[in-house]
Coordinates of N, CA and C in Angstrom, one line a residue:
M1 N 188.2 92.4 -29.0 CA 188.9 93.8 -29.1 C 188.2 94.8 -28.3
E2 N 188.9 95.6 -27.5 CA 188.4 96.6 -26.8 C 187.9 97.7 -27.8
P3 N 186.7 98.2 -27.7 CA 186.4 99.4 -28.5 C 187.1 100.6 -28.3
I4 N 187.2 101.4 -29.4 CA 188.1 102.6 -29.2 C 187.2 103.5 -28.5
Y5 N 185.8 103.8 -28.5 CA 185.0 104.5 -27.8 C 184.0 103.6 -27.1
R6 N 183.7 104.0 -25.9 CA 182.5 103.4 -25.2 C 182.0 104.5 -24.3
L7 N 180.7 104.9 -24.7 CA 180.0 106.0 -24.0 C 178.8 105.4 -23.4
K8 N 178.4 105.8 -22.1 CA 177.4 105.3 -21.4 C 176.6 106.6 -20.8
N9 N 175.3 106.6 -20.9 CA 174.4 107.6 -20.2 C 175.1 109.0 -20.3
I10 N 175.5 109.3 -21.5 CA 176.0 110.7 -21.7 C 174.9 111.4 -22.1
E11 N 175.0 112.9 -21.5 CA 174.0 113.9 -21.8 C 174.9 115.1 -22.2
C12 N 174.6 115.7 -23.3 CA 175.4 117.0 -23.6 C 174.4 118.1 -23.9
R13 N 174.2 119.1 -23.1 CA 173.1 120.1 -23.3 C 173.7 121.3 -23.9
L14 N 173.0 121.7 -25.1 CA 173.5 123.0 -25.6 C 172.3 124.0 -25.6
G15 N 172.7 125.0 -24.6 CA 171.8 125.8 -24.4 C 170.4 125.4 -23.7
E16 N 169.3 125.9 -23.9 CA 168.0 125.5 -23.3 C 167.2 124.6 -24.2
N17 N 167.6 124.7 -25.5 CA 166.7 124.1 -26.5 C 167.2 122.6 -27.1
F18 N 168.2 122.3 -26.7 CA 168.6 121.0 -27.4 C 169.7 120.2 -26.5
S19 N 169.6 118.9 -26.4 CA 170.6 118.1 -25.7 C 170.7 116.8 -26.4
L20 N 171.8 116.2 -26.5 CA 172.2 115.0 -27.0 C 172.3 114.0 -25.9
K21 N 171.6 112.8 -26.1 CA 171.6 111.9 -25.2 C 172.0 110.6 -25.6
V22 N 173.1 109.9 -25.1 CA 173.6 108.7 -25.5 C 173.4 107.6 -24.5
H23 N 172.5 106.7 -24.5 CA 172.3 105.7 -23.4 C 173.6 104.8 -23.6
Q24 N 173.9 104.2 -24.6 CA 175.2 103.4 -24.7 C 175.6 103.5 -26.2
L25 N 176.9 103.5 -26.4 CA 177.4 103.6 -27.7 C 179.1 102.9 -27.6
E26 N 179.2 101.9 -28.5 CA 180.5 101.5 -28.7 C 180.9 101.7 -30.1
I27 N 182.1 102.1 -30.3 CA 182.6 102.2 -31.6 C 183.9 101.4 -31.6
D28 N 183.8 100.4 -32.5 CA 185.1 99.5 -32.8 C 186.2 100.1 -33.6
K29 N 187.2 99.4 -33.4 CA 188.6 100.2 -34.0 C 188.5 99.7 -35.6
H30 N 189.2 100.3 -36.2 CA 189.7 99.9 -37.7 C 188.3 99.5 -38.5
E31 N 187.3 100.3 -38.4 CA 186.2 100.1 -39.0 C 185.5 101.6 -39.6
I32 N 184.6 101.5 -40.5 CA 183.9 102.8 -40.8 C 182.6 102.6 -40.2
H33 N 182.2 103.8 -39.4 CA 181.0 103.7 -38.7 C 180.2 104.9 -39.2
V34 N 179.1 104.8 -39.5 CA 178.2 105.8 -40.2 C 177.1 106.3 -39.3
V35 N 177.2 107.6 -39.0 CA 176.1 108.2 -38.3 C 175.1 108.8 -39.1
S36 N 173.9 108.3 -39.1 CA 172.9 108.8 -39.9 C 171.7 109.3 -39.3
G37 N 170.8 110.2 -39.9 CA 169.7 110.9 -39.3 C 169.4 112.1 -40.1
P38 N 168.4 112.6 -39.9 CA 167.9 113.9 -40.4 C 168.7 115.1 -39.9
N39 N 168.8 116.1 -40.8 CA 169.4 117.5 -40.3 C 168.8 118.0 -39.1
G40 N 169.6 118.4 -38.1 CA 169.3 118.8 -36.8 C 168.9 117.8 -35.7
A41 N 169.2 116.5 -36.1 CA 169.1 115.3 -35.2 C 170.0 115.3 -34.1
G42 N 171.3 115.9 -34.4 CA 172.4 115.8 -33.3 C 173.6 115.0 -34.0
K43 N 173.7 114.8 -35.1 CA 174.8 114.1 -35.7 C 176.2 114.9 -35.3
S44 N 176.1 116.2 -35.9 CA 177.2 117.0 -35.4 C 177.7 117.1 -34.1
T45 N 176.8 117.2 -33.4 CA 177.0 117.2 -31.9 C 177.6 115.9 -31.2
L46 N 177.2 114.8 -31.8 CA 177.8 113.6 -31.4 C 179.3 113.5 -31.8
L47 N 179.5 114.0 -33.1 CA 180.9 114.0 -33.5 C 181.9 114.9 -32.7
R48 N 181.3 115.9 -32.4 CA 182.1 116.9 -31.6 C 182.2 116.5 -30.1
V49 N 181.3 115.7 -29.6 CA 181.6 115.1 -28.2 C 182.7 113.9 -28.4
L50 N 182.6 113.0 -29.5 CA 183.7 112.1 -29.7 C 185.2 112.8 -29.9
A51 N 185.0 114.0 -30.5 CA 186.4 114.7 -30.7 C 186.8 115.5 -29.5
L52 N 186.0 115.4 -28.4 CA 186.4 116.0 -27.2 C 186.4 117.6 -27.4
L53 N 185.6 118.0 -28.2 CA 185.3 119.5 -28.6 C 184.2 120.0 -27.9
L54 N 183.3 119.1 -27.4 CA 182.3 119.5 -26.7 C 182.0 118.7 -25.2
K55 N 181.8 119.3 -24.1 CA 181.9 118.7 -22.9 C 180.5 118.3 -22.4
P56 N 180.3 117.0 -22.4 CA 179.0 116.5 -21.7 C 178.8 117.0 -20.2
Q57 N 177.7 117.1 -19.7 CA 177.4 117.4 -18.4 C 177.3 116.1 -17.4
Q58 N 177.2 115.0 -18.1 CA 177.2 113.8 -17.3 C 177.4 112.6 -18.2
G59 N 177.7 111.4 -17.5 CA 177.9 110.2 -18.2 C 179.3 109.6 -18.3
S60 N 179.6 108.4 -18.7 CA 180.7 107.8 -18.7 C 181.4 107.7 -20.0
F61 N 182.7 107.9 -20.3 CA 183.4 108.0 -21.4 C 184.7 107.3 -21.5
F62 N 184.8 106.3 -22.2 CA 186.2 105.7 -22.4 C 186.7 105.7 -23.8
Y63 N 188.1 105.8 -23.7 CA 188.6 105.8 -25.0 C 189.9 104.8 -24.8
S64 N 189.7 103.8 -25.9 CA 190.8 102.6 -25.8 C 190.8 101.9 -24.5
G65 N 189.6 101.9 -23.8 CA 189.6 101.2 -22.5 C 189.9 102.0 -21.3
Q66 N 190.5 103.2 -21.5 CA 190.7 104.2 -20.6 C 189.6 105.1 -20.2
P67 N 189.1 105.2 -18.9 CA 188.2 106.3 -18.4 C 188.8 107.6 -18.7
I68 N 187.8 108.5 -19.4 CA 188.1 109.8 -19.6 C 187.0 110.8 -19.0
D69 N 187.5 111.9 -18.4 CA 186.5 112.8 -18.1 C 186.2 113.8 -19.2
P70 N 185.2 113.8 -19.9 CA 185.1 114.6 -21.2 C 184.9 116.0 -20.7
S71 N 184.5 116.3 -19.6 CA 184.3 117.6 -19.1 C 185.5 118.4 -18.8
A72 N 186.6 117.7 -18.7 CA 188.0 118.3 -18.2 C 188.6 119.0 -19.4
S73 N 189.5 119.9 -19.2 CA 190.1 120.8 -20.2 C 191.5 120.6 -20.7
N74 N 192.1 119.5 -20.0 CA 193.4 119.2 -20.2 C 193.6 118.0 -21.1
H75 N 192.9 117.9 -22.3 CA 192.9 116.6 -23.2 C 193.7 117.0 -24.5
L76 N 194.8 118.0 -24.5 CA 195.4 118.3 -25.8 C 196.0 117.0 -26.4
S77 N 196.8 116.2 -25.6 CA 197.4 115.0 -26.1 C 196.4 114.0 -26.7
L78 N 195.2 113.9 -26.0 CA 194.3 113.0 -26.3 C 193.5 113.4 -27.5
R79 N 193.2 114.7 -27.6 CA 192.5 115.3 -28.9 C 193.4 115.0 -30.2
R80 N 194.9 115.0 -30.0 CA 195.5 114.9 -31.2 C 195.5 113.4 -31.7
K81 N 194.8 112.6 -31.1 CA 194.8 111.3 -31.6 C 193.4 111.2 -32.5
M82 N 192.7 112.1 -32.5 CA 191.4 112.3 -33.3 C 191.4 113.6 -34.1
T83 N 190.8 113.6 -35.3 CA 190.7 114.8 -36.0 C 189.4 114.8 -36.6
L84 N 188.7 115.9 -36.4 CA 187.3 116.2 -37.0 C 187.5 117.1 -38.1
V85 N 186.8 116.8 -39.2 CA 186.6 117.5 -40.6 C 185.3 118.0 -40.5
E86 N 185.1 119.4 -40.4 CA 183.7 119.8 -40.4 C 183.1 119.8 -41.9
Q87 N 181.6 120.0 -42.0 CA 181.0 120.1 -43.3 C 181.5 121.0 -44.1
F88 N 181.8 122.3 -43.6 CA 182.2 123.4 -44.4 C 183.6 123.7 -43.9
P89 N 184.5 123.0 -44.2 CA 186.0 123.3 -43.6 C 186.5 124.6 -44.2
Y90 N 187.2 125.1 -43.3 CA 187.8 126.6 -43.4 C 189.3 126.2 -43.8
L91 N 189.6 126.7 -45.2 CA 190.9 126.7 -45.6 C 191.5 128.0 -45.6
I92 N 192.8 128.2 -45.2 CA 193.6 129.5 -45.1 C 194.0 129.9 -46.5
Q93 N 194.0 131.2 -46.6 CA 194.4 131.7 -47.9 C 195.9 131.3 -48.4
G94 N 196.2 131.0 -49.5 CA 197.3 130.4 -49.9 C 197.4 129.3 -50.8
D95 N 198.2 128.3 -50.7 CA 198.3 127.2 -51.5 C 198.0 125.9 -50.6
V96 N 198.0 124.7 -51.2 CA 197.5 123.6 -50.6 C 198.4 123.1 -49.6
F97 N 199.8 123.4 -49.9 CA 200.9 122.9 -49.2 C 200.7 123.7 -47.7
S98 N 200.6 125.0 -47.9 CA 200.5 125.7 -46.6 C 199.4 125.3 -45.6
N99 N 198.2 124.8 -46.3 CA 197.1 124.4 -45.5 C 197.5 123.1 -44.8
L100 N 198.1 122.2 -45.4 CA 198.5 120.9 -44.8 C 199.7 121.2 -43.7
A101 N 200.5 122.2 -44.2 CA 201.6 122.3 -43.0 C 201.2 123.0 -41.8
F102 N 200.1 123.6 -41.9 CA 199.7 124.6 -40.7 C 199.7 123.6 -39.4
G103 N 199.1 122.5 -39.3 CA 199.1 121.8 -38.2 C 200.4 121.1 -37.8
L104 N 201.1 120.8 -38.9 CA 202.4 120.1 -38.6 C 203.4 121.0 -37.9
K105 N 203.3 122.4 -38.3 CA 204.1 123.4 -37.6 C 203.7 123.5 -36.3
N106 N 202.6 123.5 -36.1 CA 202.1 123.8 -34.5 C 202.7 122.5 -33.7
R107 N 202.9 121.5 -34.3 CA 203.3 120.2 -33.6 C 204.9 120.3 -33.8
R108 N 205.4 121.3 -34.3 CA 206.9 121.3 -34.4 C 207.6 120.2 -35.2
I109 N 206.7 119.7 -36.2 CA 207.3 118.8 -37.1 C 208.4 119.4 -38.0
S110 N 209.4 118.7 -38.3 CA 210.6 119.3 -39.0 C 210.2 119.5 -40.6
R111 N 210.6 120.5 -41.2 CA 210.4 120.8 -42.5 C 210.7 119.6 -43.5
A112 N 211.6 118.8 -43.3 CA 211.7 117.7 -44.2 C 210.5 116.7 -43.9
E113 N 210.2 116.5 -42.6 CA 209.0 115.5 -42.5 C 207.9 116.1 -42.9
Q114 N 207.7 117.4 -42.7 CA 206.4 118.1 -43.6 C 206.3 117.8 -44.9
V115 N 207.3 118.0 -45.6 CA 207.2 117.7 -47.1 C 207.0 116.1 -47.4
H116 N 207.7 115.3 -46.6 CA 207.3 113.7 -46.7 C 205.9 113.6 -46.6
R117 N 205.5 114.0 -45.4 CA 204.0 113.6 -45.1 C 203.0 114.3 -46.1
I118 N 203.3 115.7 -46.2 CA 202.3 116.2 -47.4 C 202.3 115.5 -48.7
T119 N 203.6 115.3 -49.3 CA 203.4 114.6 -50.6 C 202.9 113.0 -50.4
E120 N 203.1 112.4 -49.4 CA 202.5 111.1 -49.2 C 200.9 111.3 -49.1
T121 N 200.5 112.4 -48.3 CA 199.0 112.3 -48.1 C 198.4 112.8 -49.3
L122 N 198.8 113.8 -50.0 CA 198.2 114.2 -51.2 C 198.0 113.2 -52.2
S123 N 199.0 112.1 -52.3 CA 198.9 111.0 -53.1 C 197.6 110.1 -52.8
I124 N 197.5 110.0 -51.3 CA 196.4 109.1 -50.8 C 195.2 109.6 -51.3
V125 N 194.8 111.1 -51.3 CA 193.7 111.6 -51.7 C 193.4 112.0 -53.2
G126 N 194.3 111.5 -53.9 CA 194.4 111.7 -55.4 C 194.7 113.1 -55.8
L127 N 195.5 113.8 -55.0 CA 195.9 115.2 -55.4 C 197.4 115.4 -55.5
D128 N 198.1 114.5 -56.3 CA 199.4 114.4 -56.3 C 200.1 115.7 -56.5
D129 N 199.5 116.4 -57.6 CA 200.2 117.6 -58.2 C 199.6 118.9 -57.9
F130 N 198.9 118.9 -56.5 CA 198.3 120.1 -56.0 C 199.0 120.7 -55.0
S131 N 200.2 120.5 -54.8 CA 200.9 121.0 -53.5 C 200.9 122.6 -53.7
Q132 N 201.2 123.1 -54.8 CA 201.3 124.5 -55.1 C 200.2 125.3 -55.6
R133 N 199.1 124.5 -55.6 CA 197.8 124.9 -56.3 C 197.1 126.0 -55.3
S134 N 196.7 127.1 -55.8 CA 196.0 128.0 -55.0 C 194.5 127.6 -54.5
I135 N 194.3 127.8 -53.1 CA 193.0 127.4 -52.6 C 191.9 127.9 -53.4
K136 N 192.1 129.1 -53.9 CA 191.0 129.9 -54.8 C 190.7 129.0 -56.0
E137 N 191.6 128.4 -56.5 CA 191.4 127.5 -57.7 C 190.7 126.2 -57.7
L138 N 190.4 125.5 -56.4 CA 189.9 124.5 -56.3 C 188.3 124.3 -56.5
S139 N 187.9 123.2 -56.9 CA 186.6 122.8 -57.0 C 186.0 122.5 -55.6
G140 N 184.7 122.3 -55.5 CA 184.0 121.7 -54.2 C 184.6 120.5 -53.8
G141 N 184.7 119.5 -54.7 CA 185.2 118.2 -54.5 C 186.7 118.2 -54.0
E142 N 187.6 119.2 -54.6 CA 189.0 119.3 -54.4 C 189.0 120.0 -53.0
V143 N 188.2 120.9 -52.7 CA 188.3 121.5 -51.2 C 188.1 120.4 -50.3
Q144 N 187.2 119.5 -50.3 CA 186.9 118.4 -49.4 C 188.0 117.5 -49.3
R145 N 188.6 117.3 -50.4 CA 189.9 116.3 -50.4 C 191.2 117.0 -49.8
V146 N 191.1 118.4 -49.9 CA 192.3 119.0 -49.1 C 192.0 119.0 -47.8
A147 N 190.9 119.3 -47.3 CA 190.3 119.1 -45.9 C 190.6 117.9 -45.3
L148 N 190.4 116.7 -46.1 CA 190.5 115.4 -45.7 C 192.1 115.2 -45.6
A149 N 192.9 115.7 -46.6 CA 194.4 115.4 -46.4 C 194.9 116.2 -45.2
R150 N 194.4 117.4 -45.0 CA 194.9 118.2 -43.8 C 194.7 117.5 -42.7
A151 N 193.6 116.7 -42.4 CA 193.3 116.0 -41.2 C 194.3 114.6 -41.2
L152 N 194.3 114.1 -42.5 CA 195.2 112.8 -42.5 C 196.8 113.0 -42.3
V153 N 197.2 114.1 -42.6 CA 198.7 114.5 -42.6 C 199.1 114.4 -41.1
L154 N 198.1 114.7 -40.1 CA 198.3 114.6 -38.8 C 198.4 113.2 -38.2
Q155 N 198.1 112.2 -38.9 CA 198.3 110.8 -38.7 C 197.4 110.5 -37.4
P156 N 196.1 110.8 -37.4 CA 195.2 110.5 -36.3 C 194.9 109.1 -36.2
E157 N 194.6 108.7 -35.0 CA 193.8 107.3 -34.8 C 192.6 107.2 -35.3
V158 N 191.8 108.3 -35.2 CA 190.4 108.4 -35.5 C 190.2 109.6 -36.4
L159 N 189.4 109.4 -37.3 CA 188.9 110.5 -38.3 C 187.4 110.7 -38.2
L160 N 187.1 111.7 -37.9 CA 185.8 112.0 -37.7 C 185.5 113.0 -38.8
L161 N 184.2 112.7 -39.6 CA 183.9 113.6 -40.8 C 182.5 113.9 -40.7
D162 N 182.2 115.1 -40.8 CA 180.8 115.5 -40.6 C 180.2 116.0 -42.1
E163 N 179.4 115.1 -42.6 CA 178.9 115.2 -43.9 C 179.8 115.5 -45.0
P164 N 180.7 114.7 -45.3 CA 181.9 115.0 -46.0 C 181.7 115.1 -47.5
T165 N 180.5 114.4 -47.9 CA 180.1 114.4 -49.4 C 179.0 115.2 -49.7
A166 N 178.6 116.0 -48.6 CA 177.2 116.7 -49.0 C 177.4 117.8 -49.9
N167 N 178.6 118.2 -50.2 CA 178.8 119.4 -51.1 C 179.8 119.0 -52.4
I168 N 179.9 117.9 -52.6 CA 180.7 117.3 -53.7 C 179.9 116.7 -54.9
D169 N 180.4 116.9 -56.1 CA 179.5 116.3 -57.1 C 179.6 114.8 -57.1
H170 N 178.5 114.2 -58.0 CA 178.3 112.7 -58.0 C 179.6 112.0 -58.5
D171 N 180.3 112.6 -59.5 CA 181.6 111.9 -60.0 C 182.7 111.8 -59.1
S172 N 182.6 112.8 -58.0 CA 183.7 112.7 -57.0 C 183.5 111.6 -55.9
L173 N 182.1 111.3 -55.9 CA 181.6 110.6 -54.6 C 182.2 109.1 -54.4
A174 N 182.2 108.4 -55.6 CA 182.9 107.1 -55.3 C 184.3 107.0 -55.2
G175 N 185.0 108.0 -55.7 CA 186.4 108.2 -55.2 C 186.7 108.5 -53.9
F176 N 185.9 109.5 -53.4 CA 186.1 109.8 -51.9 C 185.7 108.8 -50.9
E177 N 184.6 108.0 -51.3 CA 184.2 106.6 -50.4 C 185.3 105.8 -50.6
Q178 N 186.1 105.4 -51.7 CA 187.1 104.6 -51.8 C 188.2 104.9 -50.9
I179 N 188.5 106.1 -50.9 CA 189.6 106.7 -49.9 C 189.3 106.1 -48.6
L180 N 188.1 106.4 -48.1 CA 187.7 106.0 -46.7 C 188.0 104.4 -46.5
H181 N 187.7 103.7 -47.4 CA 187.9 102.3 -47.3 C 189.4 101.8 -47.1
S182 N 190.2 102.6 -48.0 CA 191.5 102.2 -47.9 C 192.4 102.8 -46.6
L183 N 191.7 104.0 -46.0 CA 192.2 104.3 -44.6 C 191.9 103.3 -43.6
V184 N 190.8 102.5 -43.7 CA 190.5 101.7 -42.6 C 191.4 100.4 -42.8
K185 N 191.5 100.0 -44.2 CA 192.5 98.9 -44.4 C 193.8 99.1 -43.9
N186 N 194.2 100.4 -43.6 CA 195.4 100.7 -43.2 C 195.5 101.1 -41.6
G187 N 194.4 100.7 -41.0 CA 194.4 100.9 -39.5 C 193.7 102.0 -39.0
M188 N 193.0 102.8 -39.7 CA 192.5 104.0 -39.1 C 191.0 103.6 -38.8
T189 N 190.4 104.3 -37.7 CA 189.0 104.2 -37.5 C 188.2 105.7 -38.0
V190 N 187.2 105.2 -38.8 CA 186.6 106.4 -39.5 C 185.1 106.5 -39.0
I191 N 184.8 107.7 -38.7 CA 183.3 107.8 -38.1 C 182.8 109.0 -38.9
M192 N 181.9 108.8 -39.7 CA 181.4 110.0 -40.6 C 179.7 110.0 -40.5
S193 N 179.3 111.2 -40.4 CA 177.8 111.4 -40.7 C 177.3 111.8 -42.1
T194 N 176.2 111.2 -42.4 CA 175.5 111.5 -43.4 C 173.9 111.5 -43.4
H195 N 173.3 112.3 -44.2 CA 171.8 112.1 -44.2 C 171.4 111.5 -45.3
D196 N 172.1 110.6 -46.1 CA 171.8 110.0 -47.2 C 171.8 108.5 -46.9
P197 N 170.5 108.1 -46.7 CA 170.4 106.5 -46.4 C 171.3 105.6 -47.3
A198 N 171.3 106.0 -48.7 CA 171.9 105.1 -49.6 C 173.4 104.9 -49.4
Q199 N 174.0 106.1 -49.1 CA 175.5 106.1 -48.7 C 175.6 105.5 -47.3
A200 N 174.8 105.6 -46.5 CA 175.0 104.8 -45.1 C 175.2 103.3 -45.4
V201 N 174.1 102.9 -46.3 CA 174.2 101.3 -46.7 C 175.5 100.9 -47.4
R202 N 175.8 101.8 -48.4 CA 177.0 101.4 -49.2 C 178.4 101.4 -48.3
L203 N 178.5 102.2 -47.2 CA 179.8 102.4 -46.6 C 180.0 101.3 -45.5
G204 N 179.0 100.7 -45.0 CA 179.3 99.5 -44.2 C 178.2 99.2 -43.2
R205 N 178.6 98.2 -42.3 CA 177.4 97.5 -41.4 C 177.5 98.2 -40.2
N206 N 178.4 99.3 -39.9 CA 178.4 99.8 -38.6 C 177.7 101.1 -38.5
M207 N 176.4 101.0 -38.1 CA 175.4 102.2 -38.2 C 175.1 102.8 -36.8
V208 N 175.0 104.0 -36.7 CA 174.7 104.7 -35.7 C 173.5 105.7 -36.1
R209 N 172.2 105.5 -35.7 CA 171.2 106.4 -35.8 C 170.9 107.4 -34.7
V210 N 170.9 108.6 -35.3 CA 170.4 109.6 -34.3 C 169.1 110.5 -34.8
E211 N 168.3 110.5 -33.9 CA 166.9 111.2 -34.1 C 166.6 112.0 -32.8
G212 N 166.3 113.3 -33.1 CA 165.6 114.0 -32.0 C 166.7 114.2 -30.7
G213 N 167.9 114.2 -31.1 CA 168.9 114.3 -30.1 C 169.3 113.0 -29.1
K214 N 168.6 111.8 -29.8 CA 169.0 110.7 -29.1 C 169.7 109.6 -30.0
V215 N 170.8 109.0 -29.6 CA 171.3 107.8 -30.2 C 170.5 106.8 -30.0
L216 N 169.9 106.1 -31.2 CA 169.0 105.1 -31.1 C 169.7 103.7 -31.1
E217 N 170.6 103.5 -31.9 CA 171.3 102.2 -32.0 C 172.7 102.4 -32.3
A218 N 173.4 101.3 -32.1 CA 174.9 101.4 -32.6 C 175.2 100.0 -33.1

């Protein structure tokens, strides 16, 4: 099966003090891939490159077998196939429904379809009765689940997660990881970063190690 991502000799320079270098990286479809490494190693940078939010200065980039120029700016339709959830997600003021509906409105999804998708997605993340809950009332774990739901409601092919469990309590951890496994079973590709070696081992065999701005293995 053709990998969903294939990168070769990628270099992404951020200012004068940091660059991410990827000699070779392949990401298979319908799997959980864990990007591990210490803080500041370049994990977030790699996720943003994969999400086409950062533009490498050189290298080859393929998505589903098609060559992509990651330095180009006309990738809106392609970026809509992938969604990145930041480590500290920003939720707009209001209720949970408004946050999940925001991206759907931008894509001109009908109101009826919005309601259907939001109801279904909140069920997936275990927040069935949270549609009208105020953002101000959410716990840290609930904020992460809403951020995840806001990404999932857009029905991406690839879900990219930057340290998604760094700020949730231990009791919420197992449930969050189980959600990720269920997403993969239903055909999604999940790529997430963590600095927790134990979590990296729990989540799967597909490991990407980043140290000092270099992807060491995949």
